[in-house]
Coordinates of C-alpha atoms in Angstrom, one line a residue:
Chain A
X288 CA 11.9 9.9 -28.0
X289 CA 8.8 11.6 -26.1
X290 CA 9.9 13.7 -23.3
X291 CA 8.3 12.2 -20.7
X292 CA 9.6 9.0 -22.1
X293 CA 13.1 10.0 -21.8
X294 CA 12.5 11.3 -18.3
X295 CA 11.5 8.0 -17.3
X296 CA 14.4 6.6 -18.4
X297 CA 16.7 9.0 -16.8
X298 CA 14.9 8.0 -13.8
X299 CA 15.0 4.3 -13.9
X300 CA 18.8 4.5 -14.4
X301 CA 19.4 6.6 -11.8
X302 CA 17.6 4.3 -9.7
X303 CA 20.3 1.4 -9.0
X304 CA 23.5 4.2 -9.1
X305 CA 22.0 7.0 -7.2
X306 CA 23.1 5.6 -3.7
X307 CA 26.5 4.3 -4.4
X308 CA 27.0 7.9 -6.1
X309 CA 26.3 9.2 -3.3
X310 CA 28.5 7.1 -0.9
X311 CA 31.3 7.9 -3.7
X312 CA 31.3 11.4 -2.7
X313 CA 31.8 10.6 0.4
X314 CA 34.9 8.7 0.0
X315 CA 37.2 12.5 -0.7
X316 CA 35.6 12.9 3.0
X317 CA 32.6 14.1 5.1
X318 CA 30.1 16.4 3.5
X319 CA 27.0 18.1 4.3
X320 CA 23.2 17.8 2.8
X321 CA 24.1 21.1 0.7
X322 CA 26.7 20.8 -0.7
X323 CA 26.0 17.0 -1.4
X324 CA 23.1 17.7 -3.2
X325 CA 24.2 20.9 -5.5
X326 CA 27.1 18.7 -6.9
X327 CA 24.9 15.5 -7.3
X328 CA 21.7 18.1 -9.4
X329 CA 24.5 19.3 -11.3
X330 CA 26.0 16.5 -12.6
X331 CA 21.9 15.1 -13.7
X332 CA 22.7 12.5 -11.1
X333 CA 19.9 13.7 -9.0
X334 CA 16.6 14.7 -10.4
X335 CA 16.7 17.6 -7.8
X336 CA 18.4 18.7 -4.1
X337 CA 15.6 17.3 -2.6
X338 CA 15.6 13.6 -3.8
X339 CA 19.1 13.4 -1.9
X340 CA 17.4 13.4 1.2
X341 CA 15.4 9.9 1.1
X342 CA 19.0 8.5 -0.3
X343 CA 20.5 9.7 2.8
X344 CA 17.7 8.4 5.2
X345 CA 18.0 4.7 3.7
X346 CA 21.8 4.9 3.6
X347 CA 21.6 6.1 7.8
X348 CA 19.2 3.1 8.5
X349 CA 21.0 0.4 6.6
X350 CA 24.5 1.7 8.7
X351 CA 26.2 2.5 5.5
X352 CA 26.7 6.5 6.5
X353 CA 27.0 8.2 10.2
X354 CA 26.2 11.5 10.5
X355 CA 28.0 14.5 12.9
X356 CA 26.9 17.8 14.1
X357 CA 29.1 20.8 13.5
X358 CA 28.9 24.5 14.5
X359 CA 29.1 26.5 11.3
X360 CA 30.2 30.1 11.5
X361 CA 27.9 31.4 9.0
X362 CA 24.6 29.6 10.5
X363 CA 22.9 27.0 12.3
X364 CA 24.9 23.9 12.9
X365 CA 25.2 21.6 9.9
X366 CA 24.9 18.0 9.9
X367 CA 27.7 16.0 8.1
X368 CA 27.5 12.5 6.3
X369 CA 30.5 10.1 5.9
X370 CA 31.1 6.8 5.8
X371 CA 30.7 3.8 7.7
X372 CA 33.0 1.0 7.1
X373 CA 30.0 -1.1 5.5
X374 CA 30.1 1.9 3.7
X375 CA 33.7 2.2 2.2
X376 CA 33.2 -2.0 1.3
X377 CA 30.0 -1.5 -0.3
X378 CA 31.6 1.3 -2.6
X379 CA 34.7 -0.7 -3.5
X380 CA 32.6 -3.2 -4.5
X381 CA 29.8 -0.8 -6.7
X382 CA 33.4 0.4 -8.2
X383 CA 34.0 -2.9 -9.0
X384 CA 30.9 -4.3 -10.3
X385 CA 30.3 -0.8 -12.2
X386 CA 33.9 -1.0 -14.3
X387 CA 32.4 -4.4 -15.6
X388 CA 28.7 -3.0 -16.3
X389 CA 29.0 -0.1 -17.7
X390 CA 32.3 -1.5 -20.4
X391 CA 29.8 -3.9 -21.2
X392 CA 27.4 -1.3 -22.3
X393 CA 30.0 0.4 -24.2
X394 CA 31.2 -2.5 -25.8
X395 CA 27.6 -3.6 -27.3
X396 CA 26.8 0.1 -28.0
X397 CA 30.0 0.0 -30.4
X398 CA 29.7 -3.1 -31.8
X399 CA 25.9 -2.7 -32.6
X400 CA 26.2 1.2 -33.4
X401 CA 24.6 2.3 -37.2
Chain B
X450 CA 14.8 28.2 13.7
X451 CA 12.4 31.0 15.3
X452 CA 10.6 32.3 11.8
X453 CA 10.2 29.8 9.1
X454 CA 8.3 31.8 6.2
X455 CA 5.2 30.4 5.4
X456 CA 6.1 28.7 2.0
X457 CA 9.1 26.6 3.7
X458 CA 6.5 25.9 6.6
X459 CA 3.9 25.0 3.7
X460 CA 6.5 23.0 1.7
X461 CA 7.3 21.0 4.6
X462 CA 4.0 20.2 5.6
X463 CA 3.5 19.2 2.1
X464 CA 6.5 16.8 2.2
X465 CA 5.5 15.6 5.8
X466 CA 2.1 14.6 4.3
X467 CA 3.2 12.9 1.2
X468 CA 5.6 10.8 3.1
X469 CA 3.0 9.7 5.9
X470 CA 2.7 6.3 6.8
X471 CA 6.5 5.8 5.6
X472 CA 9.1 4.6 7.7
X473 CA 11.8 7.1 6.9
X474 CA 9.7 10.0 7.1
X475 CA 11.3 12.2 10.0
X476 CA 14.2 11.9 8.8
X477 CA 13.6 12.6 5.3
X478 CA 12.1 16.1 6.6
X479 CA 14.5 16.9 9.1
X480 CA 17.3 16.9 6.6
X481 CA 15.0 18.8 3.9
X482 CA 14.2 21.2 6.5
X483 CA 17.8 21.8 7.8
X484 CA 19.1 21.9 3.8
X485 CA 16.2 24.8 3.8
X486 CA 17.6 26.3 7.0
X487 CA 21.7 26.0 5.3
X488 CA 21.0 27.2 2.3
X489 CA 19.1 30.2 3.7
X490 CA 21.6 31.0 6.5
X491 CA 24.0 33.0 4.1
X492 CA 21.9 36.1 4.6
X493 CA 18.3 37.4 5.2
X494 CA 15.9 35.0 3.7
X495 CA 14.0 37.2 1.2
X496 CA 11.2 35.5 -0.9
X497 CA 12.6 35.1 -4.0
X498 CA 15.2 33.1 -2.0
X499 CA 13.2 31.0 -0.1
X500 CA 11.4 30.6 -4.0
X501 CA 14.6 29.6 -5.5
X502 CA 15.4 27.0 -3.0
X503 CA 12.6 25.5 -2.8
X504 CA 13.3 25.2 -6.7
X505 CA 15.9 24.0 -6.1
X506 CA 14.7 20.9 -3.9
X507 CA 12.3 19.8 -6.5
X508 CA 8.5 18.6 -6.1
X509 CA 7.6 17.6 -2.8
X510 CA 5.8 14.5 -4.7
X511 CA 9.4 13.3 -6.6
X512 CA 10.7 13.5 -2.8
X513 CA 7.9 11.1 -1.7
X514 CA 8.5 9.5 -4.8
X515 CA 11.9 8.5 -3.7
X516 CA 11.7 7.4 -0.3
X517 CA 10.7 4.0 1.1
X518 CA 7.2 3.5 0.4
X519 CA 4.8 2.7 3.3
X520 CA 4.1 -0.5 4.3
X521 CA 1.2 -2.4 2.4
X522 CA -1.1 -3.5 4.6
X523 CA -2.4 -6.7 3.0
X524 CA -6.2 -7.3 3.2
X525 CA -7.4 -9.5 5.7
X526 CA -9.0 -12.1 4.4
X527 CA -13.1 -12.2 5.0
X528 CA -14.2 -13.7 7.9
X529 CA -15.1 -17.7 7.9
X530 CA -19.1 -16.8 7.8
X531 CA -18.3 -14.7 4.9
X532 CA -16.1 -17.6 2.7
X533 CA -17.5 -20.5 0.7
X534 CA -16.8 -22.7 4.0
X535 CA -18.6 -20.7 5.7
X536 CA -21.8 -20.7 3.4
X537 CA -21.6 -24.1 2.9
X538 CA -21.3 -24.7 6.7
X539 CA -24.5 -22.0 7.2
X540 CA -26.7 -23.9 4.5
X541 CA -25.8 -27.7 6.1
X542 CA -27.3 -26.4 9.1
X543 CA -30.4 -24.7 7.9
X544 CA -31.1 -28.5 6.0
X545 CA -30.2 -31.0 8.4
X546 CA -29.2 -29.3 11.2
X547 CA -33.1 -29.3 12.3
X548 CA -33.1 -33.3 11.7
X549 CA -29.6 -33.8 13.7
X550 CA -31.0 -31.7 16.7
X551 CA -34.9 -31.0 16.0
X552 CA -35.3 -27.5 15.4
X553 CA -32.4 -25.8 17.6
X554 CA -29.9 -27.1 14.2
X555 CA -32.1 -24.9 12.1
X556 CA -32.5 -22.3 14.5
X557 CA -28.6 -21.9 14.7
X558 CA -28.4 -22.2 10.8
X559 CA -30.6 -19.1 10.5
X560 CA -28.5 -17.5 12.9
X561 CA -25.6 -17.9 10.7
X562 CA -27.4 -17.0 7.3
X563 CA -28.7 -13.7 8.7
X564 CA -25.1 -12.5 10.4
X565 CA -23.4 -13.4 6.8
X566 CA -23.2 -10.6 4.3
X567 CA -22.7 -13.5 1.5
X568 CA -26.2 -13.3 1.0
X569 CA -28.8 -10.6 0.0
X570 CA -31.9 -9.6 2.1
X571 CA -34.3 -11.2 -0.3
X572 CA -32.4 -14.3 -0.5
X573 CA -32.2 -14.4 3.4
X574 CA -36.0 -14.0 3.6
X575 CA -36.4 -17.2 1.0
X576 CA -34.0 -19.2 3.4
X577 CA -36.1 -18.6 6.3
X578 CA -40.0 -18.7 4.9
X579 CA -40.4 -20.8 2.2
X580 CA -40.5 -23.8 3.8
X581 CA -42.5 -23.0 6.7
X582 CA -44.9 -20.9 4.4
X583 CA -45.1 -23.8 1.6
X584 CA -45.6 -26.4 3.8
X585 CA -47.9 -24.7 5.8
X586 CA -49.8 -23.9 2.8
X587 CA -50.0 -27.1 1.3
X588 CA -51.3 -28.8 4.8
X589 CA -53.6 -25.9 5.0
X590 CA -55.3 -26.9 1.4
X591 CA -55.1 -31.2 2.6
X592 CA -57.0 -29.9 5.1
X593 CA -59.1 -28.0 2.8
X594 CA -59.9 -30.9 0.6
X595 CA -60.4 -33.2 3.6
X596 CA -63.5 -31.5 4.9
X597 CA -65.0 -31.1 1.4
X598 CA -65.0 -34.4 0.3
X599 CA -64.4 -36.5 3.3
X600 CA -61.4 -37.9 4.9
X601 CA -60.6 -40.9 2.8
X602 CA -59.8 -38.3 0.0
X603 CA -57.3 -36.8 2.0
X604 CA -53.8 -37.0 1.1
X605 CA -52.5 -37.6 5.4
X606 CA -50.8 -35.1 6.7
X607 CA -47.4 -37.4 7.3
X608 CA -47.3 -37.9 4.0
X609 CA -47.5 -34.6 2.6
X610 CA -43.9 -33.8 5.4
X611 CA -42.3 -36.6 4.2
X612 CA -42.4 -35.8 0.3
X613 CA -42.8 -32.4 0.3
X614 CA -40.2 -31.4 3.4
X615 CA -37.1 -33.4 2.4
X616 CA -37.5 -31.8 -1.3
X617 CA -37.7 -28.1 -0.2
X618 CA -35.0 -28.5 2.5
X619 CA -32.9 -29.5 -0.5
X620 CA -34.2 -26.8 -3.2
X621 CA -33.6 -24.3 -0.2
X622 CA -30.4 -25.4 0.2
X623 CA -29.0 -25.4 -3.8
X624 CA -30.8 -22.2 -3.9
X625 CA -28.5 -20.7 -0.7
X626 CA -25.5 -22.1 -2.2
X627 CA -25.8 -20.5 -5.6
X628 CA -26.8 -17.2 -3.8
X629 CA -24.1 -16.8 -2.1
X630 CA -21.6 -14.1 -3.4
X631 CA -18.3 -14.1 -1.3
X632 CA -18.7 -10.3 0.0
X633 CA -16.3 -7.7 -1.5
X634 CA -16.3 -3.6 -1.2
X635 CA -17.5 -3.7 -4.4
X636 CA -21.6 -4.2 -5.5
X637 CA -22.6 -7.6 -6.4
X638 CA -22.6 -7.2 -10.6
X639 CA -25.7 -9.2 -11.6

């Protein structure tokens, strides 16, 4: 496959998992941007740190995260991200729907593999 | 923040720019710039640093790419004088809006054919002068032939408006209606 080809595709798939991901991580607790978005690059589940940041503006405006200010000892004050309750439901049900998706894929992956 | 080096103020701006018109823009820069001012906080932001994050954070384009795109503003539709209703409307009353109400019909129909952009100058011009010119010429020359060879030869003058007038008006009006071009931003392709 062409590079940009498989770039594209990477893309596309993040597309519909990027945000529940994101409101995943949230369920060990609150976080901040940083740290949200080094663990999310790393894994390849965001393209980069700075494609978290429209993720977290849509998941503010639909009410699915809150956000809190805290002084940090080592700088300015940081902003933290956790859930809403809309929030925890809408992850228990991506958890859900996800376990049923993606063993579908697996199953015609094996059953067609050459 | 009191100093922001110039490539994070640059980067922003970037960013800022890219997402314009989009309705999560301040808050997509406000949490890129405060990720900027976190991760540079552990110690004295040299540029290499401020390079790496910015790195880091990716093309300001794949952020825009992201977010919620702006609103599409859908394109009004032309104004009535400038749709086929319009044209047809304009072109009724250049042909029989001067019999309905003599002359003030076909006054307002010109009115309407020169404030429409479905037309082009030269067809505007052939709207308003040919009949006037053709039928002026054509009672000019019955004139003409009346004095050379004496009245009875003469084709009368009442005669000449009734044939020739009504089959103009019409011609003038086919001609308008397959002139007009419903006006777009683009040029008329001929």
């Amino acid at each position: 496959m062409q590079y940009m080809e498989a770039v594209q595709l990477l893309t596309n798939l993040r597309r519909g998992v990027v945000e529940p991901c994101v409101l995943a991580v949230m369920l060990e607790g609150e976080i901040y941007g940083v740290d949200l978005a080094r663990r999310l690059t790393a894994l390849g589940l965001l393209a980069s740190d700075g494609t978290l940041y429209p993720v977290l503006a849509r998941l503010r405006s639909s009410g699915l995260v809150s956000t809190r200010w805290e002084e940090s000892r080592s700088g300015p004050p940081r902003r933290y991200y956790r859930l809403t309750p809309e929030g925890v439901a809408t992850v228990d049900r991506f958890i859900e729907s996800w376990r049923t998706f993606s063993g579908a894929v697996d199953t015609i992956l094996k059953e067609t593999r050459r | 923040m009191t100093s922001q080096p110039p490539a994070v103020r640059a980067y922003l701006d970037d960013l800022r720019r890219l997402l314009d018109g989009s309705p999560d823009r301040d808050l997509v820069v406000d949490g890129v710039r405060r990720h900027i001012d976190d991760a540079l906080a552990a110690g004295p932001a040299d540029p290499a640093q401020v390079r790496a994050v910015l790195d880091e954070l990716g093309d300001p384009a794949a952020i825009a790419a992201e977010s919620v795109p702006a609103p599409v503003q859908p394109a009004a539709p032309p104004p009535f004088l400038e749709r086929r209703g319009g044209a047809v409307l304009t072109v009724v009353l250049l042909t029989f809006g001067g019999i309905v109400v003599p002359v003030a019909g076909w006054i307002v129909g010109l009115g309407l054919l020169w404030s429409s952009k479905g037309w082009r100058l030269a067809d505007k011009l052939v709207g308003t002068l040919l009949i006037p010119v053709v039928l002026a010429a054509v009672l000019m020359i019955g004139a003409l032939v009346a004095n050379a060879s004496g009245p009875s030869a003469a084709i009368p003058a009442h005669v000449v408006l009734l044939v020739a007038f009504p089959v103009l008006d019409l011609a003038v009006g086919v001609f308008l209606l397959l002139r007009f071009r419903v006006a777009s931003g683009l040029p008329v392709s001929r």
